[in-house]
XYZ file of N, CA and C in Angstrom:
375
model
N 7.714 10.869 -19.950
C 8.130 12.202 -19.545
C 9.013 12.264 -18.313
N 8.892 11.309 -17.351
C 9.669 11.308 -16.202
C 11.117 11.003 -16.563
N 11.282 9.965 -17.458
C 12.662 9.662 -17.999
C 13.371 10.823 -18.686
N 12.593 11.478 -19.633
C 13.141 12.567 -20.350
C 13.593 13.700 -19.306
N 12.738 14.017 -18.399
C 12.979 15.144 -17.481
C 14.232 14.763 -16.638
N 14.380 13.502 -16.221
C 15.574 13.108 -15.427
C 16.820 13.230 -16.277
N 16.798 12.765 -17.575
C 17.924 12.913 -18.503
C 18.220 14.351 -18.797
N 17.269 15.289 -18.829
C 17.569 16.671 -19.123
C 17.972 17.488 -17.906
N 17.633 16.891 -16.743
C 17.833 17.627 -15.467
C 16.773 18.702 -15.243
N 15.623 18.469 -15.737
C 14.550 19.453 -15.657
C 13.369 18.852 -14.930
N 13.566 18.538 -13.619
C 12.623 17.815 -12.844
C 11.339 18.708 -12.511
N 10.195 18.120 -12.581
C 8.852 18.508 -12.158
C 8.201 17.384 -11.462
N 7.461 17.697 -10.459
C 6.893 16.621 -9.671
C 5.926 15.714 -10.542
N 5.700 14.530 -10.155
C 4.962 13.500 -10.969
C 3.622 14.014 -11.265
N 2.934 14.723 -10.320
C 1.546 15.200 -10.551
C 1.598 16.084 -11.840
N 2.535 16.965 -11.929
C 2.680 17.849 -13.099
C 3.000 17.115 -14.375
N 3.910 16.138 -14.260
C 4.282 15.315 -15.427
C 3.053 14.496 -15.938
N 2.261 13.996 -14.947
C 1.036 13.161 -15.327
C 0.138 14.055 -16.118
N -0.193 15.285 -15.645
C -0.993 16.175 -16.325
C -0.580 16.592 -17.731
N 0.744 16.757 -17.804
C 1.357 16.989 -19.235
C 1.187 15.937 -20.098
N 1.350 14.670 -19.580
C 1.155 13.491 -20.459
C -0.311 13.254 -20.939
N -1.204 13.623 -19.974
C -2.643 13.473 -20.272
C -3.021 14.503 -21.394
N -2.485 15.736 -21.183
C -2.745 16.833 -22.145
C -2.222 16.428 -23.482
N -1.048 15.936 -23.558
C -0.432 15.537 -24.860
C -1.169 14.462 -25.462
N -1.586 13.461 -24.770
C -2.367 12.345 -25.304
C -3.738 12.885 -25.887
N -4.442 13.757 -25.116
C -5.713 14.286 -25.591
C -5.520 15.117 -26.867
N -4.467 15.886 -26.941
C -4.095 16.747 -28.169
C -3.894 15.746 -29.291
N -3.126 14.667 -29.116
C -2.849 13.686 -30.111
C -4.107 13.053 -30.648
N -5.145 12.891 -29.788
C -6.441 12.344 -30.166
C -7.395 13.348 -30.739
N -6.937 14.547 -30.761
C -7.775 15.656 -31.349
C -8.812 16.348 -30.263
N -8.573 16.059 -29.056
C -9.491 16.590 -27.975
C -8.775 17.672 -27.230
N -9.302 18.783 -27.070
C -8.693 19.981 -26.343
C -8.737 19.497 -24.900
N -7.515 19.606 -24.212
C -7.561 19.225 -22.752
C -7.996 20.372 -21.895
N -9.326 20.377 -21.367
C -9.782 21.288 -20.444
C -9.342 20.981 -19.153
N -9.219 22.108 -18.297
C -8.620 21.931 -16.878
C -9.488 20.874 -16.041
N -10.745 20.974 -16.127
C -11.673 20.168 -15.320
C -11.427 18.611 -15.678
N -11.367 18.357 -16.954
C -11.026 16.935 -17.372
C -9.691 16.501 -16.941
N -8.691 17.261 -17.091
C -7.333 16.940 -16.725
C -7.291 16.686 -15.169
N -7.968 17.547 -14.368
C -7.988 17.413 -12.933
C -8.696 16.040 -12.621
N -9.788 15.777 -13.162
C -10.545 14.534 -12.861
C -9.669 13.298 -13.269
N -9.009 13.230 -14.373
C -8.199 12.161 -14.827
C -7.009 12.033 -13.832
N -6.333 13.040 -13.621
C -5.177 12.944 -12.765
C -5.594 12.547 -11.279
N -6.674 12.993 -10.824
C -7.120 12.647 -9.476
C -7.475 11.234 -9.360
N -7.694 10.459 -10.449
C -7.907 9.044 -10.490
C -6.730 8.362 -9.739
N -5.547 8.886 -9.842
C -4.367 8.299 -9.127
C -4.579 8.302 -7.698
N -5.427 9.293 -7.135
C -5.628 9.290 -5.679
C -6.610 8.190 -5.295
N -7.431 7.577 -6.211
C -8.336 6.574 -5.832
C -7.902 5.139 -6.277
N -6.701 4.936 -6.683
C -6.250 3.586 -7.002
C -6.322 2.664 -5.790
N -6.901 1.515 -6.034
C -7.040 0.589 -4.836
C -5.937 -0.486 -4.903
N -5.477 -0.986 -3.806
C -4.453 -2.054 -3.855
C -5.205 -3.353 -4.284
N -4.382 -4.371 -4.597
C -4.816 -5.614 -4.776
C -5.465 -6.194 -3.550
N -6.551 -7.007 -3.539
C -7.250 -7.398 -2.409
C -6.354 -7.958 -1.316
N -5.231 -8.730 -1.748
C -4.353 -9.349 -0.719
C -3.214 -8.444 -0.302
N -3.073 -7.266 -0.677
C -1.984 -6.295 -0.321
C -1.917 -6.157 1.097
N -2.997 -5.729 1.826
C -2.950 -5.443 3.244
C -2.417 -6.594 3.981
N -2.988 -7.738 3.757
C -2.582 -9.002 4.493
C -1.139 -9.272 4.159
N -0.678 -9.123 2.995
C 0.697 -9.359 2.645
C 1.585 -8.466 3.479
N 1.298 -7.174 3.546
C 2.117 -6.274 4.371
C 2.052 -6.686 5.843
N 0.944 -7.089 6.380
C 0.939 -7.508 7.775
C 1.738 -8.673 7.956
N 1.793 -9.555 7.035
C 2.615 -10.826 7.106
C 4.088 -10.550 7.081
N 4.457 -9.385 6.398
C 5.906 -9.008 6.253
C 6.414 -8.267 7.457
N 5.491 -7.744 8.347
C 5.995 -7.222 9.629
C 6.621 -8.335 10.442
N 7.745 -8.105 11.064
C 8.324 -6.961 11.646
C 9.441 -6.389 10.665
N 9.446 -6.726 9.406
C 10.429 -6.098 8.459
C 10.017 -4.573 8.313
N 10.979 -3.709 8.047
C 10.753 -2.378 7.758
C 10.083 -2.281 6.406
N 8.923 -1.644 6.312
C 8.147 -1.582 4.999
C 8.021 -0.186 4.526
N 8.265 0.042 3.259
C 8.151 1.409 2.806
C 7.726 1.289 1.291
N 7.321 2.453 0.793
C 6.946 2.641 -0.646
C 8.031 3.718 -1.056
N 8.742 3.422 -2.147
C 9.642 4.355 -2.851
C 8.886 4.557 -4.096
N 8.504 5.800 -4.383
C 7.755 6.135 -5.587
C 8.138 7.456 -6.296
N 7.909 7.507 -7.643
C 8.071 8.694 -8.278
C 6.928 9.723 -8.037
N 5.945 9.242 -7.373
C 4.862 10.145 -7.013
C 5.211 11.269 -6.180
N 4.478 12.443 -6.288
C 4.705 13.599 -5.521
C 4.245 13.297 -3.955
N 4.779 13.819 -2.946
C 4.508 13.522 -1.640
C 2.940 13.573 -1.277
N 2.290 14.612 -1.570
C 0.931 14.729 -1.365
C 0.093 13.609 -2.000
N 0.392 13.427 -3.219
C -0.254 12.448 -4.039
C -0.092 11.079 -3.349
N 1.163 10.728 -2.821
C 1.356 9.402 -2.237
C 0.651 9.272 -0.893
N 0.645 10.296 -0.175
C -0.093 10.213 1.178
C -1.560 10.078 1.003
N -2.086 10.762 -0.007
C -3.518 10.567 -0.249
C -3.808 9.190 -0.711
N -3.001 8.675 -1.625
C -3.173 7.322 -2.162
C -3.061 6.231 -0.992
N -2.030 6.347 -0.220
C -1.850 5.427 0.876
C -3.100 5.463 1.825
N -3.388 6.690 2.160
C -4.521 6.825 3.144
C -5.859 6.186 2.508
N -6.096 6.496 1.287
C -7.279 5.972 0.621
C -7.311 4.417 0.509
N -6.127 3.951 0.473
C -5.913 2.421 0.315
C -5.977 1.795 1.718
N -5.951 2.576 2.772
C -6.066 2.011 4.141
C -4.856 1.288 4.605
N -3.693 1.640 4.100
C -2.457 0.867 4.472
C -1.437 1.811 5.174
N -1.855 2.955 5.622
C -0.862 3.918 6.193
C -0.127 3.298 7.421
N -0.916 2.648 8.234
C -0.293 2.089 9.504
C 0.494 0.918 9.281
N 0.525 0.321 8.092
C 1.275 -0.821 7.769
C 2.650 -0.518 7.258
N 2.888 0.801 6.960
C 4.156 1.211 6.423
C 4.979 1.997 7.310
N 6.306 1.889 7.371
C 7.193 2.696 8.174
C 7.435 3.966 7.451
N 7.523 3.984 6.068
C 7.812 5.241 5.448
C 7.110 5.244 4.025
N 6.790 6.370 3.574
C 6.389 6.571 2.254
C 7.318 7.623 1.701
N 8.122 7.137 0.787
C 9.280 7.979 0.188
C 8.962 8.393 -1.188
N 9.084 9.726 -1.399
C 8.906 10.300 -2.699
C 10.204 10.730 -3.188
N 10.487 10.585 -4.463
C 11.718 10.980 -5.064
C 11.845 12.483 -5.164
N 10.789 13.140 -4.801
C 10.680 14.619 -4.949
C 11.815 15.392 -4.364
N 12.214 14.961 -3.168
C 13.324 15.806 -2.514
C 14.587 15.592 -3.165
N 14.859 14.512 -3.999
C 16.034 14.408 -4.745
C 15.874 15.017 -6.120
N 14.737 15.310 -6.548
C 14.476 15.907 -7.819
C 14.998 14.942 -8.997
N 14.827 13.730 -8.825
C 15.057 12.718 -10.015
C 13.990 11.622 -9.930
N 13.739 10.970 -10.983
C 12.853 9.872 -11.055
C 13.646 8.515 -11.110
N 12.904 7.520 -10.525
C 13.492 6.177 -10.708
C 13.556 5.904 -12.162
N 14.591 5.378 -12.703
C 15.494 4.490 -11.989
C 16.914 5.182 -11.753
N 16.928 6.440 -11.614
C 18.200 7.142 -11.283
C 18.655 6.684 -9.920
N 20.033 6.410 -9.810
C 20.535 5.874 -8.573
C 20.316 6.730 -7.374
N 20.133 8.051 -7.475
C 19.918 8.909 -6.366
C 18.596 8.601 -5.755
N 17.602 8.177 -6.467
C 16.302 7.869 -5.999
C 16.419 6.747 -5.049
N 17.219 5.708 -5.330
C 17.347 4.486 -4.384
C 18.113 4.795 -3.164
N 18.968 5.803 -3.214
C 19.704 6.288 -1.947
C 18.745 6.683 -0.878
N 17.609 7.107 -1.285
C 16.561 7.651 -0.240
C 16.100 6.493 0.702
N 16.135 5.140 0.203
C 15.748 4.189 1.091
C 16.662 3.979 2.303
N 17.942 4.101 1.976
C 18.968 3.912 3.088
C 18.847 5.091 3.999
N 18.667 6.330 3.448
C 18.580 7.524 4.245
C 17.294 7.523 5.183
N 16.197 7.009 4.704
C 14.947 7.040 5.453
C 14.917 5.901 6.414
N 15.425 4.666 6.013
C 15.158 3.530 6.933
C 16.544 3.028 7.486
N 17.680 3.614 7.069
C 18.882 3.089 7.665
C 19.221 1.661 7.254
N 18.732 1.295 6.089
C 18.994 -0.063 5.661
C 19.936 0.006 4.451
N 21.000 -0.841 4.484
C 21.973 -0.911 3.394
C 21.287 -1.500 2.191
N 21.805 -0.979 0.985
C 21.134 -1.494 -0.271
C 21.057 -2.966 -0.409
N 22.094 -3.702 0.026
C 22.056 -5.139 -0.092
C 21.036 -5.838 0.752
N 20.471 -5.119 1.663
C 19.379 -5.669 2.505
C 17.953 -5.230 2.190
N 17.858 -4.622 0.991
C 16.587 -4.039 0.452
C 15.994 -4.987 -0.585
N 14.789 -5.358 -0.476
C 14.058 -5.989 -1.513
C 13.113 -5.129 -2.183
N 13.094 -5.212 -3.471
C 12.355 -4.187 -4.248
C 11.099 -4.958 -4.909
């Protein structure tokens, strides 16, 4: 859905796209997508946990500038990072939302340079 929306120039935030995808899948399986179920399933994104070694890896990478660039909506990302306990380990949490395009559109990657002042050739993905 995110690719199609980018190609059509009809951006909606990732949270909305995720709920549409869940509703479509449920309809395909013959189950009516009720609001409570969609909300519970979509909210599972807020509770995703990092790999056990993720926090230590981020600590080991300091003093490099560390950021997340994601298709996720800003609120969704901030909840996810906070629940994962890694907020203080990141310099930035960057959502494509302000550019209204999804990765892999080139404008999404411009945000890293804008937020961190790091030239593309110095960015590791």
